[in-house]
Each structure stands twice: as C-alpha cells, then as structure tokens.
mmCIF file of C-alpha atoms in Angstrom:
data_model
loop_
_atom_site.group_PDB
_atom_site.id
_atom_site.type_symbol
_atom_site.label_atom_id
_atom_site.label_comp_id
_atom_site.label_asym_id
_atom_site.label_seq_id
_atom_site.Cartn_x
_atom_site.Cartn_y
_atom_site.Cartn_z
ATOM 1 C CA MET A 1 -72.105 -50.237 -66.443
ATOM 2 C CA LYS A 2 -71.886 -48.097 -63.329
ATOM 3 C CA ARG A 3 -69.299 -45.344 -63.272
ATOM 4 C CA ARG A 4 -66.651 -45.502 -60.610
ATOM 5 C CA PRO A 5 -67.650 -43.080 -57.814
ATOM 6 C CA TRP A 6 -65.325 -40.413 -56.542
ATOM 7 C CA PRO A 7 -63.690 -41.912 -53.408
ATOM 8 C CA PHE A 8 -65.130 -40.819 -50.084
ATOM 9 C CA ARG A 9 -62.891 -38.969 -47.668
ATOM 10 C CA SER A 10 -62.914 -39.446 -43.919
ATOM 11 C CA ASN A 11 -64.270 -35.925 -43.332
ATOM 12 C CA GLY A 12 -67.360 -36.642 -45.378
ATOM 13 C CA SER A 13 -66.323 -35.069 -48.650
ATOM 14 C CA ARG A 14 -66.458 -37.210 -51.784
ATOM 15 C CA LEU A 15 -63.600 -35.298 -53.343
ATOM 16 C CA SER A 16 -60.253 -36.996 -53.764
ATOM 17 C CA ALA A 17 -57.470 -34.462 -54.051
ATOM 18 C CA LEU A 18 -54.373 -35.125 -56.066
ATOM 19 C CA PRO A 19 -51.020 -35.187 -54.190
ATOM 20 C CA SER A 20 -49.054 -31.966 -53.797
ATOM 21 C CA PRO A 21 -46.669 -31.448 -56.709
ATOM 22 C CA ASN A 22 -42.939 -31.312 -56.184
ATOM 23 C CA ILE A 23 -41.054 -28.184 -57.083
ATOM 24 C CA ASN A 24 -39.939 -28.606 -60.654
ATOM 25 C CA GLY A 25 -39.188 -26.778 -63.834
ATOM 26 C CA GLY A 26 -41.410 -28.774 -66.216
ATOM 27 C CA LYS A 27 -43.213 -27.662 -69.324
ATOM 28 C CA GLU A 28 -46.448 -26.956 -67.509
ATOM 29 C CA ASP A 29 -44.548 -24.743 -65.079
ATOM 30 C CA GLU A 30 -43.104 -22.801 -68.025
ATOM 31 C CA ARG A 31 -46.598 -22.257 -69.414
ATOM 32 C CA ALA A 32 -47.848 -21.230 -66.011
ATOM 33 C CA ARG A 33 -44.989 -18.759 -65.559
ATOM 34 C CA ARG A 34 -46.180 -16.822 -68.600
ATOM 35 C CA GLN A 35 -49.737 -16.506 -67.383
ATOM 36 C CA ARG A 36 -50.344 -13.343 -65.390
ATOM 37 C CA SER A 37 -53.923 -12.305 -66.186
ATOM 38 C CA THR A 38 -57.047 -13.328 -64.246
ATOM 39 C CA LYS A 39 -60.401 -14.002 -65.879
ATOM 40 C CA PHE A 40 -62.715 -13.231 -62.990
ATOM 41 C CA THR A 41 -62.537 -11.699 -59.539
ATOM 42 C CA THR A 42 -62.296 -13.962 -56.504
ATOM 43 C CA LEU A 43 -63.220 -12.621 -53.105
ATOM 44 C CA THR A 44 -60.294 -12.466 -50.714
ATOM 45 C CA PRO A 45 -60.800 -15.001 -47.922
ATOM 46 C CA SER A 46 -60.860 -13.804 -44.315
ATOM 47 C CA TRP A 47 -57.718 -15.790 -43.537
ATOM 48 C CA ILE A 48 -55.573 -13.519 -45.721
ATOM 49 C CA SER A 49 -54.460 -10.220 -44.235
ATOM 50 C CA PRO A 50 -55.182 -7.157 -46.392
ATOM 51 C CA SER A 51 -51.506 -6.243 -46.133
ATOM 52 C CA ARG A 52 -50.678 -9.400 -48.066
ATOM 53 C CA GLN A 53 -52.624 -8.446 -51.191
ATOM 54 C CA ILE A 54 -50.412 -8.360 -54.235
ATOM 55 C CA GLN A 55 -50.229 -5.238 -56.315
ATOM 56 C CA SER A 56 -50.084 -5.466 -60.082
ATOM 57 C CA ARG A 57 -46.782 -4.467 -61.651
ATOM 58 C CA SER A 58 -46.572 -2.670 -64.936
ATOM 59 C CA ILE A 59 -44.390 -0.226 -66.791
ATOM 60 C CA PRO A 60 -45.502 3.274 -65.808
ATOM 61 C CA SER A 61 -47.402 5.053 -68.543
ATOM 62 C CA SER A 62 -46.796 8.610 -69.572
ATOM 63 C CA SER A 63 -50.044 9.616 -67.929
ATOM 64 C CA ALA A 64 -48.706 8.386 -64.592
ATOM 65 C CA SER A 65 -45.661 10.638 -64.632
ATOM 66 C CA LYS A 66 -45.950 14.036 -63.001
ATOM 67 C CA ASP A 67 -44.356 15.946 -65.857
ATOM 68 C CA GLY A 68 -46.600 14.479 -68.540
ATOM 69 C CA GLY A 69 -44.356 11.749 -70.018
ATOM 70 C CA ASP A 70 -40.695 12.109 -69.008
ATOM 71 C CA PHE A 71 -39.789 8.394 -68.865
ATOM 72 C CA THR A 72 -36.192 9.243 -67.966
ATOM 73 C CA ALA A 73 -37.369 10.589 -64.603
ATOM 74 C CA LEU A 74 -38.029 7.055 -63.321
ATOM 75 C CA PRO A 75 -35.155 6.046 -60.994
ATOM 76 C CA TYR A 76 -33.074 3.170 -62.340
ATOM 77 C CA ASP A 77 -33.434 1.083 -59.193
ATOM 78 C CA VAL A 78 -37.239 1.356 -59.381
ATOM 79 C CA LEU A 79 -37.224 0.406 -63.049
ATOM 80 C CA THR A 80 -35.031 -2.646 -62.510
ATOM 81 C CA LYS A 81 -37.233 -3.840 -59.632
ATOM 82 C CA ILE A 82 -40.334 -3.482 -61.795
ATOM 83 C CA ALA A 83 -38.642 -5.390 -64.636
ATOM 84 C CA ALA A 84 -36.984 -8.043 -62.448
ATOM 85 C CA SER A 85 -39.460 -10.760 -63.451
ATOM 86 C CA PHE A 86 -39.686 -9.757 -67.122
ATOM 87 C CA GLY A 87 -38.926 -12.298 -69.814
ATOM 88 C CA VAL A 88 -37.049 -11.669 -73.050
ATOM 89 C CA GLY A 89 -40.005 -10.177 -74.914
ATOM 90 C CA ASP A 90 -41.029 -7.743 -72.180
ATOM 91 C CA LEU A 91 -37.439 -6.632 -71.661
ATOM 92 C CA ARG A 92 -37.007 -6.025 -75.371
ATOM 93 C CA THR A 93 -40.164 -3.914 -75.443
ATOM 94 C CA ALA A 94 -39.216 -1.921 -72.340
ATOM 95 C CA SER A 95 -35.719 -1.310 -73.690
ATOM 96 C CA LEU A 96 -37.210 0.417 -76.739
ATOM 97 C CA VAL A 97 -39.052 3.029 -74.675
ATOM 98 C CA CYS A 98 -36.051 5.342 -74.397
ATOM 99 C CA LYS A 99 -32.255 5.199 -74.222
ATOM 100 C CA PRO A 100 -32.036 5.578 -70.405
ATOM 101 C CA TRP A 101 -34.334 2.596 -70.027
ATOM 102 C CA CYS A 102 -32.279 0.648 -72.541
ATOM 103 C CA ASP A 103 -29.132 1.360 -70.532
ATOM 104 C CA ALA A 104 -30.756 0.579 -67.186
ATOM 105 C CA LEU A 105 -32.125 -2.751 -68.396
ATOM 106 C CA ARG A 106 -28.865 -3.975 -69.916
ATOM 107 C CA PRO A 107 -28.024 -6.192 -66.876
ATOM 108 C CA LEU A 108 -31.422 -7.878 -67.130
ATOM 109 C CA ARG A 109 -30.956 -8.497 -70.844
ATOM 110 C CA GLU A 110 -27.596 -10.079 -70.041
ATOM 111 C CA ALA A 111 -29.365 -12.169 -67.404
ATOM 112 C CA MET A 112 -31.684 -13.548 -70.091
ATOM 113 C CA MET A 113 -28.666 -14.771 -72.070
ATOM 114 C CA LEU A 114 -27.227 -16.388 -68.954
ATOM 115 C CA LEU A 115 -30.619 -17.930 -68.176
ATOM 116 C CA ARG A 116 -30.750 -19.429 -71.654
ATOM 117 C CA TRP A 117 -27.294 -20.955 -71.263
ATOM 118 C CA GLY A 118 -28.179 -22.227 -67.807
ATOM 119 C CA LYS A 119 -31.165 -24.122 -69.190
ATOM 120 C CA ARG A 120 -29.007 -25.557 -71.962
ATOM 121 C CA PHE A 121 -26.484 -26.860 -69.447
ATOM 122 C CA LYS A 122 -29.186 -28.160 -67.109
ATOM 123 C CA HIS A 123 -31.127 -30.090 -69.758
ATOM 124 C CA GLY A 124 -28.400 -30.801 -72.299
ATOM 125 C CA ARG A 125 -29.939 -28.706 -75.061
ATOM 126 C CA GLY A 126 -28.525 -26.678 -77.913
ATOM 127 C CA GLY A 127 -25.627 -29.002 -78.611
ATOM 128 C CA VAL A 128 -24.147 -28.932 -75.081
ATOM 129 C CA ARG A 129 -23.818 -31.768 -72.600
ATOM 130 C CA PRO A 130 -25.696 -31.621 -69.306
ATOM 131 C CA ASN A 131 -23.560 -29.935 -66.662
ATOM 132 C CA LEU A 132 -25.350 -28.961 -63.466
ATOM 133 C CA ASP A 133 -22.409 -26.973 -62.094
ATOM 134 C CA LYS A 134 -22.256 -24.789 -65.193
ATOM 135 C CA ALA A 135 -26.045 -24.458 -65.169
ATOM 136 C CA LEU A 136 -26.011 -23.238 -61.561
ATOM 137 C CA ASP A 137 -23.149 -20.842 -62.303
ATOM 138 C CA SER A 138 -25.109 -19.318 -65.199
ATOM 139 C CA PHE A 139 -28.294 -19.029 -63.139
ATOM 140 C CA LEU A 140 -26.458 -17.368 -60.252
ATOM 141 C CA LYS A 141 -24.827 -14.858 -62.581
ATOM 142 C CA GLY A 142 -28.240 -14.063 -63.998
ATOM 143 C CA ALA A 143 -29.642 -13.721 -60.473
ATOM 144 C CA ALA A 144 -26.807 -11.346 -59.569
ATOM 145 C CA ARG A 145 -27.972 -9.133 -62.443
ATOM 146 C CA GLY A 146 -31.408 -8.892 -60.862
ATOM 147 C CA SER A 147 -33.484 -11.461 -62.792
ATOM 148 C CA THR A 148 -36.062 -13.244 -60.642
ATOM 149 C CA LEU A 149 -36.384 -15.920 -63.350
ATOM 150 C CA ALA A 150 -32.716 -16.787 -62.812
ATOM 151 C CA MET A 151 -33.175 -16.680 -59.032
ATOM 152 C CA VAL A 152 -35.986 -19.237 -59.259
ATOM 153 C CA ASP A 153 -34.008 -21.548 -61.565
ATOM 154 C CA ALA A 154 -30.931 -21.319 -59.332
ATOM 155 C CA GLY A 155 -33.189 -22.119 -56.387
ATOM 156 C CA LEU A 156 -34.501 -25.181 -58.223
ATOM 157 C CA VAL A 157 -30.976 -26.500 -58.718
ATOM 158 C CA TYR A 158 -30.174 -25.965 -55.046
ATOM 159 C CA TRP A 159 -33.466 -27.571 -53.998
ATOM 160 C CA GLU A 160 -32.982 -30.622 -56.197
ATOM 161 C CA SER A 161 -29.436 -31.080 -54.875
ATOM 162 C CA GLY A 162 -30.638 -30.937 -51.269
ATOM 163 C CA ASN A 163 -29.375 -27.450 -50.398
ATOM 164 C CA LYS A 164 -32.792 -26.225 -49.321
ATOM 165 C CA ASP A 165 -31.628 -23.260 -47.245
ATOM 166 C CA LYS A 166 -29.958 -21.629 -50.253
ATOM 167 C CA ALA A 167 -32.965 -22.484 -52.387
ATOM 168 C CA MET A 168 -35.374 -20.802 -49.985
ATOM 169 C CA ALA A 169 -33.137 -17.736 -49.722
ATOM 170 C CA LEU A 170 -33.356 -17.296 -53.497
ATOM 171 C CA TYR A 171 -37.103 -17.916 -53.498
ATOM 172 C CA HIS A 172 -37.506 -15.265 -50.796
ATOM 173 C CA LYS A 173 -35.456 -12.807 -52.833
ATOM 174 C CA ALA A 174 -37.500 -13.472 -55.987
ATOM 175 C CA SER A 175 -40.749 -13.232 -54.000
ATOM 176 C CA ALA A 176 -39.745 -9.878 -52.546
ATOM 177 C CA LEU A 177 -39.469 -8.629 -56.130
ATOM 178 C CA GLY A 178 -42.962 -9.916 -56.893
ATOM 179 C CA ASP A 179 -42.184 -13.066 -58.890
ATOM 180 C CA PRO A 180 -45.221 -15.436 -58.794
ATOM 181 C CA ALA A 181 -43.137 -18.558 -59.504
ATOM 182 C CA GLY A 182 -40.814 -17.679 -56.625
ATOM 183 C CA LYS A 183 -43.801 -17.301 -54.308
ATOM 184 C CA PHE A 184 -45.260 -20.601 -55.461
ATOM 185 C CA ASN A 185 -41.966 -22.466 -54.954
ATOM 186 C CA LEU A 186 -41.606 -20.857 -51.551
ATOM 187 C CA GLY A 187 -45.064 -22.146 -50.653
ATOM 188 C CA VAL A 188 -44.167 -25.673 -51.759
ATOM 189 C CA ALA A 189 -40.909 -25.436 -49.789
ATOM 190 C CA TYR A 190 -42.806 -24.566 -46.607
ATOM 191 C CA LEU A 191 -45.288 -27.358 -47.295
ATOM 192 C CA GLN A 192 -42.515 -29.928 -47.722
ATOM 193 C CA ALA A 193 -40.362 -28.694 -44.837
ATOM 194 C CA GLU A 194 -39.800 -30.856 -41.758
ATOM 195 C CA PRO A 195 -41.877 -29.945 -39.883
ATOM 196 C CA ALA A 196 -44.192 -28.483 -42.491
ATOM 197 C CA ASN A 197 -45.459 -24.932 -42.105
ATOM 198 C CA ALA A 198 -48.779 -25.210 -43.920
ATOM 199 C CA LYS A 199 -50.056 -21.824 -42.749
ATOM 200 C CA GLU A 200 -47.077 -20.028 -44.262
ATOM 201 C CA ALA A 201 -47.372 -22.152 -47.404
ATOM 202 C CA VAL A 202 -51.003 -21.123 -47.887
ATOM 203 C CA ARG A 203 -50.058 -17.468 -47.526
ATOM 204 C CA TRP A 204 -47.487 -17.703 -50.329
ATOM 205 C CA PHE A 205 -49.779 -19.796 -52.524
ATOM 206 C CA HIS A 206 -52.439 -17.128 -52.166
ATOM 207 C CA GLU A 207 -50.088 -14.304 -53.144
ATOM 208 C CA SER A 208 -48.899 -16.243 -56.193
ATOM 209 C CA ALA A 209 -52.451 -17.273 -57.103
ATOM 210 C CA MET A 210 -53.633 -13.665 -56.946
ATOM 211 C CA ALA A 211 -50.946 -12.831 -59.514
ATOM 212 C CA GLY A 212 -52.499 -15.368 -61.913
ATOM 213 C CA TYR A 213 -50.035 -18.244 -61.462
ATOM 214 C CA VAL A 214 -52.156 -21.303 -62.239
ATOM 215 C CA ARG A 215 -50.056 -23.868 -60.364
ATOM 216 C CA ALA A 216 -50.436 -21.766 -57.225
ATOM 217 C CA GLN A 217 -54.171 -21.485 -57.847
ATOM 218 C CA TYR A 218 -54.425 -25.258 -58.022
ATOM 219 C CA GLN A 219 -52.213 -25.816 -54.984
ATOM 220 C CA LEU A 220 -54.154 -23.232 -52.988
ATOM 221 C CA ALA A 221 -57.362 -25.055 -53.928
ATOM 222 C CA LEU A 222 -55.886 -28.321 -52.642
ATOM 223 C CA CYS A 223 -54.979 -26.714 -49.316
ATOM 224 C CA LEU A 224 -58.457 -25.226 -48.971
ATOM 225 C CA HIS A 225 -59.979 -28.571 -49.967
ATOM 226 C CA GLN A 226 -57.933 -30.510 -47.413
ATOM 227 C CA GLY A 227 -57.948 -27.836 -44.703
ATOM 228 C CA ARG A 228 -54.144 -27.589 -44.680
ATOM 229 C CA GLY A 229 -52.889 -24.456 -42.956
ATOM 230 C CA LEU A 230 -56.464 -23.537 -42.006
ATOM 231 C CA GLU A 231 -58.781 -24.227 -39.096
ATOM 232 C CA ARG A 232 -61.105 -26.190 -41.392
ATOM 233 C CA ASN A 233 -61.533 -26.996 -45.049
ATOM 234 C CA ASP A 234 -63.428 -24.547 -47.271
ATOM 235 C CA MET A 235 -64.853 -26.449 -50.216
ATOM 236 C CA GLN A 236 -66.610 -23.494 -51.816
ATOM 237 C CA GLU A 237 -63.450 -21.392 -51.895
ATOM 238 C CA ALA A 238 -61.449 -24.428 -53.056
ATOM 239 C CA ALA A 239 -63.828 -24.959 -55.962
ATOM 240 C CA LYS A 240 -63.464 -21.315 -57.015
ATOM 241 C CA TRP A 241 -59.681 -21.702 -57.232
ATOM 242 C CA TYR A 242 -59.966 -25.075 -59.014
ATOM 243 C CA LEU A 243 -62.164 -23.376 -61.589
ATOM 244 C CA LYS A 244 -59.801 -20.426 -61.919
ATOM 245 C CA ALA A 245 -56.827 -22.746 -62.485
ATOM 246 C CA ALA A 246 -58.841 -24.852 -64.932
ATOM 247 C CA GLU A 247 -59.810 -21.796 -66.960
ATOM 248 C CA GLY A 248 -56.120 -20.872 -66.953
ATOM 249 C CA GLY A 249 -55.293 -24.192 -68.633
ATOM 250 C CA TYR A 250 -54.177 -26.356 -65.688
ATOM 251 C CA VAL A 251 -55.213 -29.901 -66.600
ATOM 252 C CA ARG A 252 -55.372 -31.384 -63.092
ATOM 253 C CA ALA A 253 -57.691 -28.571 -62.098
ATOM 254 C CA MET A 254 -59.948 -29.363 -65.074
ATOM 255 C CA TYR A 255 -60.386 -32.893 -63.750
ATOM 256 C CA ASN A 256 -61.173 -31.712 -60.213
ATOM 257 C CA VAL A 257 -63.622 -29.086 -61.500
ATOM 258 C CA SER A 258 -65.456 -31.852 -63.334
ATOM 259 C CA LEU A 259 -65.775 -33.797 -60.106
ATOM 260 C CA CYS A 260 -66.954 -30.696 -58.229
ATOM 261 C CA TYR A 261 -69.734 -30.194 -60.759
ATOM 262 C CA SER A 262 -70.540 -33.905 -60.844
ATOM 263 C CA PHE A 263 -71.081 -34.223 -57.074
ATOM 264 C CA GLY A 264 -72.117 -30.647 -56.304
ATOM 265 C CA GLU A 265 -69.116 -30.169 -54.041
ATOM 266 C CA GLY A 266 -68.342 -26.438 -53.833
ATOM 267 C CA LEU A 267 -70.127 -25.778 -57.130
ATOM 268 C CA ARG A 268 -73.755 -26.134 -58.181
ATOM 269 C CA GLN A 269 -74.297 -29.678 -59.425
ATOM 270 C CA CYS A 270 -74.387 -29.684 -63.216
ATOM 271 C CA HIS A 271 -73.757 -32.859 -65.176
ATOM 272 C CA ARG A 272 -73.401 -30.936 -68.437
ATOM 273 C CA LEU A 273 -70.516 -28.854 -67.068
ATOM 274 C CA ALA A 274 -69.054 -31.918 -65.374
ATOM 275 C CA ARG A 275 -68.984 -33.684 -68.735
ATOM 276 C CA LYS A 276 -67.506 -30.611 -70.458
ATOM 277 C CA TRP A 277 -64.560 -30.318 -68.046
ATOM 278 C CA MET A 278 -63.950 -34.082 -67.961
ATOM 279 C CA LYS A 279 -63.655 -34.125 -71.755
ATOM 280 C CA ARG A 280 -61.345 -31.104 -71.679
ATOM 281 C CA ALA A 281 -59.044 -32.853 -69.235
ATOM 282 C CA ALA A 282 -59.195 -36.091 -71.240
ATOM 283 C CA ASP A 283 -58.375 -34.342 -74.512
ATOM 284 C CA ARG A 284 -55.318 -32.807 -72.835
ATOM 285 C CA GLY A 285 -53.896 -36.118 -71.672
ATOM 286 C CA HIS A 286 -55.241 -36.621 -68.139
ATOM 287 C CA ALA A 287 -55.347 -40.407 -67.798
ATOM 288 C CA LYS A 288 -58.066 -40.609 -65.144
ATOM 289 C CA ALA A 289 -60.213 -38.208 -67.149
ATOM 290 C CA GLN A 290 -59.746 -40.358 -70.264
ATOM 291 C CA PHE A 291 -60.907 -43.374 -68.274
ATOM 292 C CA GLU A 292 -63.922 -41.556 -66.792
ATOM 293 C CA HIS A 293 -64.906 -40.036 -70.140
ATOM 294 C CA GLY A 294 -64.567 -43.409 -71.821
ATOM 295 C CA LEU A 295 -66.906 -44.938 -69.258
ATOM 296 C CA ALA A 296 -69.432 -42.154 -69.837
ATOM 297 C CA LEU A 297 -69.372 -42.755 -73.592
ATOM 298 C CA PHE A 298 -69.738 -46.499 -73.031
ATOM 299 C CA SER A 299 -72.798 -45.974 -70.806
ATOM 300 C CA GLU A 300 -74.341 -43.870 -73.603
ATOM 301 C CA GLY A 301 -73.720 -46.604 -76.182
ATOM 302 C CA ASP A 302 -71.004 -44.783 -78.157
ATOM 303 C CA LEU A 303 -68.712 -47.803 -78.196
ATOM 304 C CA PHE A 304 -66.230 -46.629 -80.797
ATOM 305 C CA LYS A 305 -65.360 -43.321 -79.111
ATOM 306 C CA ALA A 306 -65.443 -44.992 -75.714
ATOM 307 C CA VAL A 307 -62.855 -47.574 -76.652
ATOM 308 C CA VAL A 308 -60.530 -44.929 -78.119
ATOM 309 C CA TYR A 309 -60.463 -43.011 -74.814
ATOM 310 C CA LEU A 310 -60.105 -46.243 -72.849
ATOM 311 C CA GLU A 311 -57.178 -47.279 -75.052
ATOM 312 C CA LEU A 312 -55.519 -43.925 -74.392
ATOM 313 C CA ALA A 313 -56.117 -44.297 -70.644
ATOM 314 C CA THR A 314 -54.660 -47.808 -70.701
ATOM 315 C CA ARG A 315 -51.541 -46.596 -72.474
ATOM 316 C CA ALA A 316 -51.206 -43.832 -69.868
ATOM 317 C CA GLY A 317 -51.174 -46.393 -67.055
ATOM 318 C CA GLU A 318 -54.826 -46.663 -66.011
ATOM 319 C CA THR A 319 -54.935 -50.441 -65.646
ATOM 320 C CA ALA A 320 -58.641 -50.460 -64.736
ATOM 321 C CA ALA A 321 -59.439 -49.150 -68.203
ATOM 322 C CA ASP A 322 -57.908 -52.197 -69.884
ATOM 323 C CA HIS A 323 -60.625 -54.650 -68.829
ATOM 324 C CA VAL A 324 -63.496 -52.403 -69.962
ATOM 325 C CA LYS A 325 -61.688 -51.710 -73.227
ATOM 326 C CA ASN A 326 -61.302 -55.437 -73.980
ATOM 327 C CA VAL A 327 -64.996 -56.050 -73.299
ATOM 328 C CA ILE A 328 -65.948 -53.345 -75.802
ATOM 329 C CA LEU A 329 -63.426 -54.518 -78.423
ATOM 330 C CA GLN A 330 -65.147 -57.908 -78.511
ATOM 331 C CA ARG A 331 -68.314 -56.171 -79.709
ATOM 332 C CA LEU A 332 -66.590 -54.317 -82.556
ATOM 333 C CA SER A 333 -65.721 -55.568 -85.990
ATOM 334 C CA GLU A 334 -62.121 -56.276 -86.931
ATOM 335 C CA LYS A 335 -62.085 -53.162 -89.116
ATOM 336 C CA SER A 336 -63.311 -51.008 -86.228
ATOM 337 C CA ARG A 337 -60.718 -52.482 -83.870
ATOM 338 C CA ASP A 338 -57.947 -51.645 -86.328
ATOM 339 C CA ARG A 339 -59.339 -48.135 -86.685
ATOM 340 C CA VAL A 340 -59.239 -47.679 -82.892
ATOM 341 C CA LEU A 341 -55.532 -48.541 -82.809
ATOM 342 C CA VAL A 342 -54.790 -46.149 -85.667
ATOM 343 C CA LEU A 343 -56.570 -43.299 -83.908
ATOM 344 C CA ALA A 344 -54.800 -44.031 -80.630
ATOM 345 C CA ASP A 345 -51.413 -44.241 -82.363
ATOM 346 C CA ASN A 346 -51.898 -40.853 -84.022
ATOM 347 C CA TRP A 347 -53.584 -39.107 -81.086
ATOM 348 C CA GLN A 348 -51.988 -35.910 -79.771
ATOM 349 C CA ALA A 349 -53.022 -34.080 -76.635
ATOM 350 C CA LEU A 350 -54.458 -30.606 -77.055
ATOM 351 C CA PRO A 351 -52.381 -27.752 -75.627
ATOM 352 C CA SER A 352 -53.301 -27.023 -72.018
ATOM 353 C CA GLY A 353 -54.163 -23.407 -72.714
ATOM 354 C CA SER A 354 -56.555 -24.104 -75.586
#
C-alpha cells in the first residue's frame, strides 16, 4: 500500500504546516513555560536586529559582585525585575540566599499564592467553583506584585473575554521583564490582530524562541515555513526551529521534523530519522503521526503493530485510518484482534519531554 504523500503547497513546497495555535493556557503551554534551556546554537537570521537579541537572566553569583560576594548590595528593584518570571521553586531558592533577598522577594512569593488561587477559580480546582471574575482579580493582584506569570494569566483571561487591548498591555509588560510566555502570546496577538502584523509577530516569536520557549520555536518555524512576516519563506531556517522545538518536547514539531527528513525539505533527506521522529510523535499522541506510522508498519508486514497504531489514530479522529485498520483486522485471528483492542484500551501517551 502506498503511503499518503505530504500535500503539495502552491509555492512548490511539499510541506503542509499546521494552523497557528490560539493563545491558551493548556498543559503543553505549562510544560513549555518551564523550559528555558537550549540544546544547540542556532544562527541569528539576518531579519532580526542585533538589538533584539535576548539576554539570559540569572541570579548574580558572588563572583559577579564587585566586593567579592555581598549579595545585599544588589538593589531591590533590580532583584525583583530579575525574579519577575520566577516560579515557586526558583523564588524559594532565591529567598534563601540572604535575609534582604527574602524580604525583597516577599511580594513575588505572595503573587505565587494569588496565582495558585487564580488558577483554582479559573479551572474549578481545589474544591472551588469556577469563577472567572475571582480568577482575574487574583491574577491582577499577583501582577501588581510584579509576577510576569500572573500578568500572562491575567492577559489570557482578558484575551478570552474579548478585551484584547488590556491583554496586550499585560503581555507587553511581561515581555519588558523578559518573560518568554508573554513574548509568545504577544506574537500570537499580533498574528491574530485585524489587520495582522506578521512582521511584529515574528519579532516576538524570535525573542521568545531564543529564550527556549518551545511553542514560540514551533510558531516561528511555521512563519518561516510559510513566509509570514518575511519577504519570502526560509525552509532551512524553519527546519532548524522545528527540530529545536521537537528536541524540546513539542509534539507537533516532532511530526513536522519527520516530514522534513522524509522529503528532504530544509533537512538532509534521511528516512531513518524521519521514521524515528514519526514514531516519537505517534507515541506521544499525535493522531496523524499514528496514522502515518501505522501505514509504515503495514507496508513492512508488521500487521499487529500496524493495526494498534491505526486503532489509536481512528480513536483520535483520523477517519482515513479506519478503513486500513479494518482491512488488516480481517487478516488477523480472533485472539489477535482482541489483543489489539486490549492494547489500545490500555495505551497511554508518553510525556512530551521524554
């Protein structure tokens, strides 16, 4: 059986990009928020001004201080700006450095408590009923204490309720303090504006991507792939960012990396690596990848494994997988068919970061 080809695009590329994601506060976004490190260096494209390069933020070490380790000499306003995007764990660690730091970071620790309550009210967790007004109030109080995490969540509530001007103001404030999620959401806001400002969106995606935010890396790759905000598309640079996001655990990027390797679009053609990334995406719940990987196994004669992946793809909404699955099931024994259903029923997606 022939595998379904990657759809051709009007500009000659065989790559089919996924649609731009909406701003949201989903689980994958939470995972992406915690990822700050980069695994390899990417050359800065010519379309990004050197003045836009992001600088890494870290707690100053004793060796960086002029007097050989007087942490108390760091101005409070500088410390709070550095720590504005810290989560609970980082704030707890920084607060243990010395008493002045502990005192200076108290508002941010209070913001973490308000952020926690805001999420409870927004999602109806922890024994409380969903209440968007109380959630927004908690987020805004946390934002007033200097937390960029609270600024971004307050911006999400405003954005989802249609108050986009207030949302963008909070995203700008969080971005000015170096928050990668704020920069990413600002980029999406510019991309979804009427009229869209794709050039400005790409600039913010790049800043967030350089800070290691995998959703921004993926979205930047899409813009480079499609030529949005640029004079022309840049498939080689797009493939680099797809790969970077994939290595950071972003499942959609894993699927696109597989296609890049499969067709030699932006990356050297390598069917082994294409198969590796397709399986990774499939094992993490990507429905199209499950379908494609199932077809590959079927073409190799591994009917049992093929039908398991096709069953998973069918359950995830890939209707095209259902016909192929039924053809294979007719070739299996009744015992094997029952075993397929048991495996599919008990299947769990691997964590994105694994």
